[in-house]
PDB file of C-alpha atoms in Angstrom:
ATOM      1  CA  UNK O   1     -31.181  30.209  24.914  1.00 45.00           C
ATOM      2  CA  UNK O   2     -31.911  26.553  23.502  1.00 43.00           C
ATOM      3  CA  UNK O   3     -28.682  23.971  23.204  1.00 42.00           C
ATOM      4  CA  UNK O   4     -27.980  24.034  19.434  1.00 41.00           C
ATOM      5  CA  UNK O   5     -27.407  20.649  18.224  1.00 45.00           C
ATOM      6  CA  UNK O   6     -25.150  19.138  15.788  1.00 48.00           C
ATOM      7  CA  UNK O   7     -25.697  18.538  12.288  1.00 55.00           C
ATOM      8  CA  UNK O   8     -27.785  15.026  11.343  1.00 60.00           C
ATOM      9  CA  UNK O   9     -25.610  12.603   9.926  1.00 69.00           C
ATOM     10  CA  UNK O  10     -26.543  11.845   6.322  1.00 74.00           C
ATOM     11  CA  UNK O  11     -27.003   8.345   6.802  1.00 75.00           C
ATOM     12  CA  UNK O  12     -30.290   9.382   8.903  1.00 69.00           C
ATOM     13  CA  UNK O  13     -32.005   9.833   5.422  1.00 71.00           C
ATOM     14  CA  UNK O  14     -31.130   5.553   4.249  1.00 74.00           C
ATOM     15  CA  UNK O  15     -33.592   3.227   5.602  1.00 73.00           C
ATOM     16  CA  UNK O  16     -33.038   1.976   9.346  1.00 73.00           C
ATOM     17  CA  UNK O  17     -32.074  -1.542   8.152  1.00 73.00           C
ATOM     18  CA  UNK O  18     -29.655  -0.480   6.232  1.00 74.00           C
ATOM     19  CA  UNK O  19     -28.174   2.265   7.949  1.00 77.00           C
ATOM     20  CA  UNK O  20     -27.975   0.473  11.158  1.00 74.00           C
ATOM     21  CA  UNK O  21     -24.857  -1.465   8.788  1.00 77.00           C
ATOM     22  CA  UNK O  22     -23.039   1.475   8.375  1.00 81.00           C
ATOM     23  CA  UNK O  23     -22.577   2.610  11.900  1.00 75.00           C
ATOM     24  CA  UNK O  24     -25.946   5.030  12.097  1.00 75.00           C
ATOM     25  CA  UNK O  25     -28.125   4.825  14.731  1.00 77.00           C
ATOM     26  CA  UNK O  26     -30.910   6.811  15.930  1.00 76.00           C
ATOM     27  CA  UNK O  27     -29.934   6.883  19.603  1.00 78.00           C
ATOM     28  CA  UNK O  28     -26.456   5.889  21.319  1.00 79.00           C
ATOM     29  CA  UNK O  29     -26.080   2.624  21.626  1.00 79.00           C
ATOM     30  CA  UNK O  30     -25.937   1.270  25.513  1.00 81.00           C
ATOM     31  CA  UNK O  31     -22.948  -0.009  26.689  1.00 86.00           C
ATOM     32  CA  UNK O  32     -22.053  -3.399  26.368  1.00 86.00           C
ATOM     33  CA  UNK O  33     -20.733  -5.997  28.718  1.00 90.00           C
ATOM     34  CA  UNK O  34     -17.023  -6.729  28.349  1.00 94.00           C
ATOM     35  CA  UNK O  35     -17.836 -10.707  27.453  1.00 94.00           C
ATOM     36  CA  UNK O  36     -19.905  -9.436  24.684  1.00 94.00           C
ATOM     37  CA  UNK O  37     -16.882  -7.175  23.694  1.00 94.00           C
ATOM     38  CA  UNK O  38     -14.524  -9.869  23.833  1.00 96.00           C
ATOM     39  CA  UNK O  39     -16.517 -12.572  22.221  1.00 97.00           C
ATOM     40  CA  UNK O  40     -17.443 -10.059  19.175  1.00 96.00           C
ATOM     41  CA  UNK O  41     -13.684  -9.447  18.757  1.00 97.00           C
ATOM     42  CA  UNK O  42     -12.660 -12.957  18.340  1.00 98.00           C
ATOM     43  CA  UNK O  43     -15.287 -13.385  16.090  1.00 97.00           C
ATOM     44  CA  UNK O  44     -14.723 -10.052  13.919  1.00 97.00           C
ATOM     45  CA  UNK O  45     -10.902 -10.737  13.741  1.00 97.00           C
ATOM     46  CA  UNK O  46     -11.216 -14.836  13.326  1.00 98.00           C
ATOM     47  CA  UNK O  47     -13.296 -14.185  10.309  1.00 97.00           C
ATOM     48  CA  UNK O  48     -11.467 -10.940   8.453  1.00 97.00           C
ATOM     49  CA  UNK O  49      -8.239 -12.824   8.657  1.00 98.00           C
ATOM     50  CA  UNK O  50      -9.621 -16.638   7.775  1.00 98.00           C
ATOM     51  CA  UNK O  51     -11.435 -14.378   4.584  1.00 97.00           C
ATOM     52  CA  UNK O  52      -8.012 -12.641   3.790  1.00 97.00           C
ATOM     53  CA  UNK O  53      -6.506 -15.608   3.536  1.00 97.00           C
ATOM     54  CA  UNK O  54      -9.502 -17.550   1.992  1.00 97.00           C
ATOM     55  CA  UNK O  55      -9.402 -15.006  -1.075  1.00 97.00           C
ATOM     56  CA  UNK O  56      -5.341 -14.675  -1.649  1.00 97.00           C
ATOM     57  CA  UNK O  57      -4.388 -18.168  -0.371  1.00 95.00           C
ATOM     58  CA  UNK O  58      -6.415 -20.515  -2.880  1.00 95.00           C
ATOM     59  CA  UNK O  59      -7.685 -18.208  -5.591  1.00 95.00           C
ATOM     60  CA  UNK O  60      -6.159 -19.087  -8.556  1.00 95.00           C
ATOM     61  CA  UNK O  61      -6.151 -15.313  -9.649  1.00 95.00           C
ATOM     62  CA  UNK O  62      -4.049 -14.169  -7.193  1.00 96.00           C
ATOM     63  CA  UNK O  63      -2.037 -17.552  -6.549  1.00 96.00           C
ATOM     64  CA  UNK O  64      -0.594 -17.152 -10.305  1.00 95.00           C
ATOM     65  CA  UNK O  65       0.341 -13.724  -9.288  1.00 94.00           C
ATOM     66  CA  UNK O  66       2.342 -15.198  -6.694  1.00 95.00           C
ATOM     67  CA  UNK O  67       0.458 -12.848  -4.203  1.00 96.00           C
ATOM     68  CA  UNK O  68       0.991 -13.554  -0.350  1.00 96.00           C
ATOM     69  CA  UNK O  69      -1.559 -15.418   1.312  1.00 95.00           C
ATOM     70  CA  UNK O  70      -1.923 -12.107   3.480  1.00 96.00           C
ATOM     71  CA  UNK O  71      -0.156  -8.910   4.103  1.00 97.00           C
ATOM     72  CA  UNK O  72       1.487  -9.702   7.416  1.00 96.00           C
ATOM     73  CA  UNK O  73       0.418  -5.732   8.639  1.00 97.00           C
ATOM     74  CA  UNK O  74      -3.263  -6.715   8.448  1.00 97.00           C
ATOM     75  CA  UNK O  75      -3.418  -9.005  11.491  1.00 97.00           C
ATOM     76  CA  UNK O  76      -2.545  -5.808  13.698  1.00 97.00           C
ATOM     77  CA  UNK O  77      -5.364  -4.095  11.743  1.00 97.00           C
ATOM     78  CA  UNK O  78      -7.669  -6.625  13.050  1.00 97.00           C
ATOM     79  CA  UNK O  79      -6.411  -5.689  17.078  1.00 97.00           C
ATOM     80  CA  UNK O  80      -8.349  -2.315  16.036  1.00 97.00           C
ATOM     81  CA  UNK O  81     -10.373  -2.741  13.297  1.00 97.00           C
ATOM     82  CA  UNK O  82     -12.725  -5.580  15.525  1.00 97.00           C
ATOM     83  CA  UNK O  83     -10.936  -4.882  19.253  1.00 95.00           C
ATOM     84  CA  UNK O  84     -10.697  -1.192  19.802  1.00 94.00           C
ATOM     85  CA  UNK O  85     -13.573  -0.254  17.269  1.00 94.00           C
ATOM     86  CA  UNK O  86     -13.823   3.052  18.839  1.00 93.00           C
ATOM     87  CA  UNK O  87     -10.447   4.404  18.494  1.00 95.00           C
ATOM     88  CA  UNK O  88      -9.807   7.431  15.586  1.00 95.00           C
ATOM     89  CA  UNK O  89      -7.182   4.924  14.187  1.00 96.00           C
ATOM     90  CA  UNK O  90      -9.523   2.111  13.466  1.00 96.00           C
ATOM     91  CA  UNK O  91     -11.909   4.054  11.629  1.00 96.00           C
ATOM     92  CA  UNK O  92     -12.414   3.391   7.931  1.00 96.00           C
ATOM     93  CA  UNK O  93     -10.532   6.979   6.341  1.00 96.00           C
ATOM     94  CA  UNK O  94      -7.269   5.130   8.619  1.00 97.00           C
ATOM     95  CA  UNK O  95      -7.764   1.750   7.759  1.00 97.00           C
ATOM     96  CA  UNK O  96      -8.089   2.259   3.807  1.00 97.00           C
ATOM     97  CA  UNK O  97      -6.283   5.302   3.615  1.00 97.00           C
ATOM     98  CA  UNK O  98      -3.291   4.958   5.892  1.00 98.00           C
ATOM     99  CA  UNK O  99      -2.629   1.598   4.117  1.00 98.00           C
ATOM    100  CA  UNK O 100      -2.778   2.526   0.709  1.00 98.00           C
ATOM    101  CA  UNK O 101      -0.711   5.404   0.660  1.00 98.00           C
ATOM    102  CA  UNK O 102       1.924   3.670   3.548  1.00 98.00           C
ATOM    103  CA  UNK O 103       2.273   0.814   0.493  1.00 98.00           C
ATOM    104  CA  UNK O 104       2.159   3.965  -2.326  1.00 98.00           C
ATOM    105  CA  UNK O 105       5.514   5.279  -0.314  1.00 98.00           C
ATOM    106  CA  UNK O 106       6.924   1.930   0.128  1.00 98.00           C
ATOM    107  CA  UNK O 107       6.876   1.393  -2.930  1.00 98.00           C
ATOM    108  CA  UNK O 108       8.373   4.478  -4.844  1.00 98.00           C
ATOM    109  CA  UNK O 109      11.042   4.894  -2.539  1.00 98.00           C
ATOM    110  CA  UNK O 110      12.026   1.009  -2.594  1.00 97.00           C
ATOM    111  CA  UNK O 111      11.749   1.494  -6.247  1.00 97.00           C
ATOM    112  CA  UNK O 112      14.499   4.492  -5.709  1.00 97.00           C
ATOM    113  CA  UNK O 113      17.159   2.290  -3.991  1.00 97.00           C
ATOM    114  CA  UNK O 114      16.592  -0.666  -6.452  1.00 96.00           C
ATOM    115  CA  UNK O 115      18.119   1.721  -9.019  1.00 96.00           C
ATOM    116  CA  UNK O 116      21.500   1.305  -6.939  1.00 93.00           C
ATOM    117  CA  UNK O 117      23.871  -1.605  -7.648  1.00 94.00           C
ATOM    118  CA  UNK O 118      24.191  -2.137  -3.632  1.00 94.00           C
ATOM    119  CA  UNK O 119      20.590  -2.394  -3.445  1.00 95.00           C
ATOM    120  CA  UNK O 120      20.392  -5.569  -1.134  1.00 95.00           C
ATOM    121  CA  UNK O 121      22.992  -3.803   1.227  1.00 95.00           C
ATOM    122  CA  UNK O 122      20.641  -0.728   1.187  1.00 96.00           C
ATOM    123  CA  UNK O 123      16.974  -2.944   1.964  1.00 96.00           C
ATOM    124  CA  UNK O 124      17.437  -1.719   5.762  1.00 97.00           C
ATOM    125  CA  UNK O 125      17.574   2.331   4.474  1.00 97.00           C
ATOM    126  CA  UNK O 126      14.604   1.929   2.461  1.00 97.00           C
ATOM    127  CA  UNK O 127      12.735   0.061   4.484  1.00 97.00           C
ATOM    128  CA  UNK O 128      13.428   3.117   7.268  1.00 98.00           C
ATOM    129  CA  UNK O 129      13.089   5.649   5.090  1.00 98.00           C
ATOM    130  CA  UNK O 130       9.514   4.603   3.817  1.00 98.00           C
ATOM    131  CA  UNK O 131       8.120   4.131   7.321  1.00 98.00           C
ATOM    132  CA  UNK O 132       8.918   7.421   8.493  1.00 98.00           C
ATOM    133  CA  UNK O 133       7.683   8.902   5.671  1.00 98.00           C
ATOM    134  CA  UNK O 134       4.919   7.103   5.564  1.00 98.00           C
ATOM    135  CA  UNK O 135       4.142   8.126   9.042  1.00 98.00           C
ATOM    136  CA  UNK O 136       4.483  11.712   7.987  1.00 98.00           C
ATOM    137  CA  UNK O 137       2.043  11.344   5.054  1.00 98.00           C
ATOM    138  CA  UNK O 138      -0.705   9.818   7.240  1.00 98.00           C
ATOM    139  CA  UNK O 139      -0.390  12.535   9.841  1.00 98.00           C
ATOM    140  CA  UNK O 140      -0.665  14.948   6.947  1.00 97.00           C
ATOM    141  CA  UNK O 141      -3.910  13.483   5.423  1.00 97.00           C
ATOM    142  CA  UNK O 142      -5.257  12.472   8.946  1.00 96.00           C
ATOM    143  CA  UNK O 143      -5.621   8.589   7.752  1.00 97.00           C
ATOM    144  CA  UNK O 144      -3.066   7.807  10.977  1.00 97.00           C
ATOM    145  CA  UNK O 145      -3.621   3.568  11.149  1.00 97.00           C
ATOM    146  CA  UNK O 146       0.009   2.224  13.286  1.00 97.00           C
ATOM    147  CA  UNK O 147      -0.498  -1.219  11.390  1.00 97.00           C
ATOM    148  CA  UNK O 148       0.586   0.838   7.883  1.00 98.00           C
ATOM    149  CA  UNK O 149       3.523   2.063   9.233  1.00 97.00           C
ATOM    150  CA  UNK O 150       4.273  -1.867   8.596  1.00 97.00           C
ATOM    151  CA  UNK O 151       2.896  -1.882   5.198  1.00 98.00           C
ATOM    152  CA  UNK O 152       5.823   0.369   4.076  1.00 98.00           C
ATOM    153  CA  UNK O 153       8.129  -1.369   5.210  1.00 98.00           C
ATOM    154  CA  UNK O 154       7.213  -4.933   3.991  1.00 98.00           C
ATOM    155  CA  UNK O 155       8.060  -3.315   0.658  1.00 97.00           C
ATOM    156  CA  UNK O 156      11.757  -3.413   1.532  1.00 97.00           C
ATOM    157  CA  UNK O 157      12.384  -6.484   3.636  1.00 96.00           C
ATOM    158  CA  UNK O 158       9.991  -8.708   1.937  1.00 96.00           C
ATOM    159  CA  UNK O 159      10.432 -10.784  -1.079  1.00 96.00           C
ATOM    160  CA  UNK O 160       7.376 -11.790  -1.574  1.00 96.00           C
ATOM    161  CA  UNK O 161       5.953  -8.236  -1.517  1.00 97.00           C
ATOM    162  CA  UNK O 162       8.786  -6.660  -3.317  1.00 97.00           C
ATOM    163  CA  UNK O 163       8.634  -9.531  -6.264  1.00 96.00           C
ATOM    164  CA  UNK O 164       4.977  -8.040  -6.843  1.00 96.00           C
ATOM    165  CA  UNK O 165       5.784  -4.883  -7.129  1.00 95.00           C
ATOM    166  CA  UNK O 166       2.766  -2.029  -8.250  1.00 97.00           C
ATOM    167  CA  UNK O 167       0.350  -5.225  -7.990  1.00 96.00           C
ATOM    168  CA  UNK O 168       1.094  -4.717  -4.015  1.00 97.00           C
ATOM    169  CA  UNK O 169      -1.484  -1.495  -4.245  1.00 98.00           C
ATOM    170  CA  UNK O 170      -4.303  -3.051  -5.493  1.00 97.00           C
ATOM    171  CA  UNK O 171      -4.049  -6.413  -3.007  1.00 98.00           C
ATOM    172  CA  UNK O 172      -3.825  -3.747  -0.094  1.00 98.00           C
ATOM    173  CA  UNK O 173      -6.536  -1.875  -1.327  1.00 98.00           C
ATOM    174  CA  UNK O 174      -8.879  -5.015  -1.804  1.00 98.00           C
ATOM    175  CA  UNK O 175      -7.160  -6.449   1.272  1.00 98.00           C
ATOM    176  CA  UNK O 176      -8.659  -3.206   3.605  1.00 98.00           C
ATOM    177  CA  UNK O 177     -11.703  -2.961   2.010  1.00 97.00           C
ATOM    178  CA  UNK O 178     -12.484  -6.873   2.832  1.00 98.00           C
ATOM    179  CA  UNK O 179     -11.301  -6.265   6.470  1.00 98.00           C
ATOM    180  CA  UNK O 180     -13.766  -3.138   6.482  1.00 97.00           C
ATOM    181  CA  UNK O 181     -16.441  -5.032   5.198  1.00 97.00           C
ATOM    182  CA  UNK O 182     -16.267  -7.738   7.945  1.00 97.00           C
ATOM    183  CA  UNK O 183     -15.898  -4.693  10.690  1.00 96.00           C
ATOM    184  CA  UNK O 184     -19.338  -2.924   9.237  1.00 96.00           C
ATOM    185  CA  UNK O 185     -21.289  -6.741   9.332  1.00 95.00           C
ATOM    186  CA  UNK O 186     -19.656  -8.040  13.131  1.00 96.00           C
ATOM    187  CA  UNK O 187     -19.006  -5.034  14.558  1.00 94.00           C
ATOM    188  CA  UNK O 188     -23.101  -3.763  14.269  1.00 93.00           C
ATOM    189  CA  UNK O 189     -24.527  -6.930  15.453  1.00 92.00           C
ATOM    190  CA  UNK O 190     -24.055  -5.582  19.146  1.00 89.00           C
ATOM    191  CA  UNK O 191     -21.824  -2.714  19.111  1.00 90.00           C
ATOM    192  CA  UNK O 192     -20.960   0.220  16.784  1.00 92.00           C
ATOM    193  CA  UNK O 193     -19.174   0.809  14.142  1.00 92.00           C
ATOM    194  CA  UNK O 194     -17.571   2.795  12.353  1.00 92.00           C
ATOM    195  CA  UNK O 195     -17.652   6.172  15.047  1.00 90.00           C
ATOM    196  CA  UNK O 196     -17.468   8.486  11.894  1.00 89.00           C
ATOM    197  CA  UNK O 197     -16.660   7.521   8.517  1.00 88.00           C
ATOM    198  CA  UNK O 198     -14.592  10.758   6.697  1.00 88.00           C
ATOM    199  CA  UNK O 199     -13.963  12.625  10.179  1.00 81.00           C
ATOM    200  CA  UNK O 200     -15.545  13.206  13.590  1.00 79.00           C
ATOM    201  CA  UNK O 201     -18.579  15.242  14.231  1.00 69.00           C
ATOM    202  CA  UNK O 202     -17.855  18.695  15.675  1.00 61.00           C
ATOM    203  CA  UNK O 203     -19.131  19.001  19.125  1.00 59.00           C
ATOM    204  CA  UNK O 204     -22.094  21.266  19.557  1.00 54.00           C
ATOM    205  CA  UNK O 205     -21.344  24.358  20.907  1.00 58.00           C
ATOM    206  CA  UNK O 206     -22.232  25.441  24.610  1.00 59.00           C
ATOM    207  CA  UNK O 207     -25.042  26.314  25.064  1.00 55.00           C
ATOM    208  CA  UNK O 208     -26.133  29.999  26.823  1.00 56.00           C
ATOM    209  CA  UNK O 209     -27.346  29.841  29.864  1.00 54.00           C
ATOM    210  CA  UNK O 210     -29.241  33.238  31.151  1.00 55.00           C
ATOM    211  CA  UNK O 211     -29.324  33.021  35.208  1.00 55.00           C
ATOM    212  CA  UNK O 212     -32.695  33.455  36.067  1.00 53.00           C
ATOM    213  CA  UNK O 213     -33.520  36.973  38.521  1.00 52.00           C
ATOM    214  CA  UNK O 214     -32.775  35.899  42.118  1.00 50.00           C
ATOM    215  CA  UNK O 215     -35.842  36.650  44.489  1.00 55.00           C
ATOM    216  CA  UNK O 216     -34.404  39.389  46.222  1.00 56.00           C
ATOM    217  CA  UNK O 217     -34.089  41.203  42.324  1.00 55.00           C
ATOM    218  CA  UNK O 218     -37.789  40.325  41.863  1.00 55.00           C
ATOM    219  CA  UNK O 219     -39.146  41.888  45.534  1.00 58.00           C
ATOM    220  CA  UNK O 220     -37.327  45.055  45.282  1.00 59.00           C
ATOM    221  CA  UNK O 221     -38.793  45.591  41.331  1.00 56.00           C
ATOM    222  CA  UNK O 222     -41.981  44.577  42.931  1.00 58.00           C
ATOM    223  CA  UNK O 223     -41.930  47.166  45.685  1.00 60.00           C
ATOM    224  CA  UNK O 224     -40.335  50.021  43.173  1.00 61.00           C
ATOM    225  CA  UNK O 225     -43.555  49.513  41.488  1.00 63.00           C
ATOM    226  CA  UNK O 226     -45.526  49.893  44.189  1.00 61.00           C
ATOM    227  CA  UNK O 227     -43.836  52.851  45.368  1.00 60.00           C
ATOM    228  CA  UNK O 228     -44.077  54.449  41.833  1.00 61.00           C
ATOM    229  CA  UNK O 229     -47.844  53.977  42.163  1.00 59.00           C
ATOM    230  CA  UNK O 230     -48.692  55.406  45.302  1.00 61.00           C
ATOM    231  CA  UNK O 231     -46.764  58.535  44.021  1.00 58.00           C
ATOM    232  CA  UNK O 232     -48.412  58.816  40.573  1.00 56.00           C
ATOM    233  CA  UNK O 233     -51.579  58.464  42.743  1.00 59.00           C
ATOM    234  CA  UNK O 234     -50.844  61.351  45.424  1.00 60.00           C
ATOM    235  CA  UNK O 235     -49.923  63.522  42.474  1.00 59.00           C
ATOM    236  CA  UNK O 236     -53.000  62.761  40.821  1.00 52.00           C
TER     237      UNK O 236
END
């Protein structure tokens, strides 16, 4: 029986040029040298942070907001997002998700302990407590990204993030979507990226492999026929 293979991807059925952006390609890519590797992730990460920065440092829109010039958890997003490109955690469904709902938890449950009067005394407890759940959400919705674990917890020790309160979900959200969009243009100039985009392709199943009759098997059917000949014969 034949190897069944996997599924095509639907980004087979977008023109090459553009596909080829998203991660698709026809054939697996070959294997680059590590200088290449190493030169493409200075690059990648060089110009997703400097652009991070570019947008919330000198915008006016976001400098009246009193946004930070960049959410500290981002540059360890970079260290995957353009230096491990291949790893399940730097994949966009981690990068986007894990960090929006890490700063979604950070949020309400910093929100919680500001009810309290000893609220400053309690930072430390929130900023615990919405890590670790944090974690627990992103193992739950398989959008695990480590960086986001920090993105909860900037919530609680961070004045700058705390004094923005709900505006801190759309800045992360805008904030991983720019550092996906540099990933996608870098990141396919000589490598790959992303691996998958929602969740990894199942691997084909094993194929069935009949064992072909060994020679002996063949000769002795060969000579039963024979033999069954010569009889029919005589009796004829």
């Amino acid at each position: 029986m034949s190897e069944s293979s996997s599924p095509p991807s639907r980004l087979a059925s977008l023109p090459v040029w553009f596909s080829h952006w998203l991660g698709h390609r026809r054939s697996p890519p070959q294997k680059r040298p590590e200088y290449v590797v190493w030169f493409w992730s200075f690059i990648g990460a060089f110009a997703g942070l400097s652009i991070l920065q570019a947008v919330f440092g000198h915008a006016q829109y976001f400098i009246g907001r009193k946004v930070p010039s960049i959410i500290a958890s981002y540059g360890a997003s970079a260290v995957l997002c353009y230096g491990a490109i291949e790893a399940p955690l730097a994949q966009p469904r981690a990068l986007v998700g894990g960090h929006f709902i890490s700063a979604l938890i950070g949020l309400c449950i910093t929100k919680l302990f500001s009810l309290s009067s000893h609220f400053e005394s309690l930072r430390w407890l929130a900023g615990s407590l919405s890590t670790s759940l944090a974690i627990v959400a992103m193992q739950m919705t398989a959008t695990t990204h480590p960086p986001a674990g920090a993105t909860a917890l900037l919530v609680a020790v961070n004045d700058e993030v705390w004094a923005i309160s709900w505006y801190y979900l759309p800045v992360v959200l805008l904030s991983s979507m720019l550092v996906l969009v540099v990933a996608l243009l870098i990141n396919n100039i000589q490598r790959k990226y992303p691996v998958f985009w929602i969740s990894p392709c199942a691997p084909s199943p094993p194929s069935t492999v009949i064992p072909a009759k060994s020679n002996e098997t063949a000769i002795g059917a060969k000579e039963n026929n024979i033999e069954s000949g010569e009889l029919a014969e005589q009796r004829a």
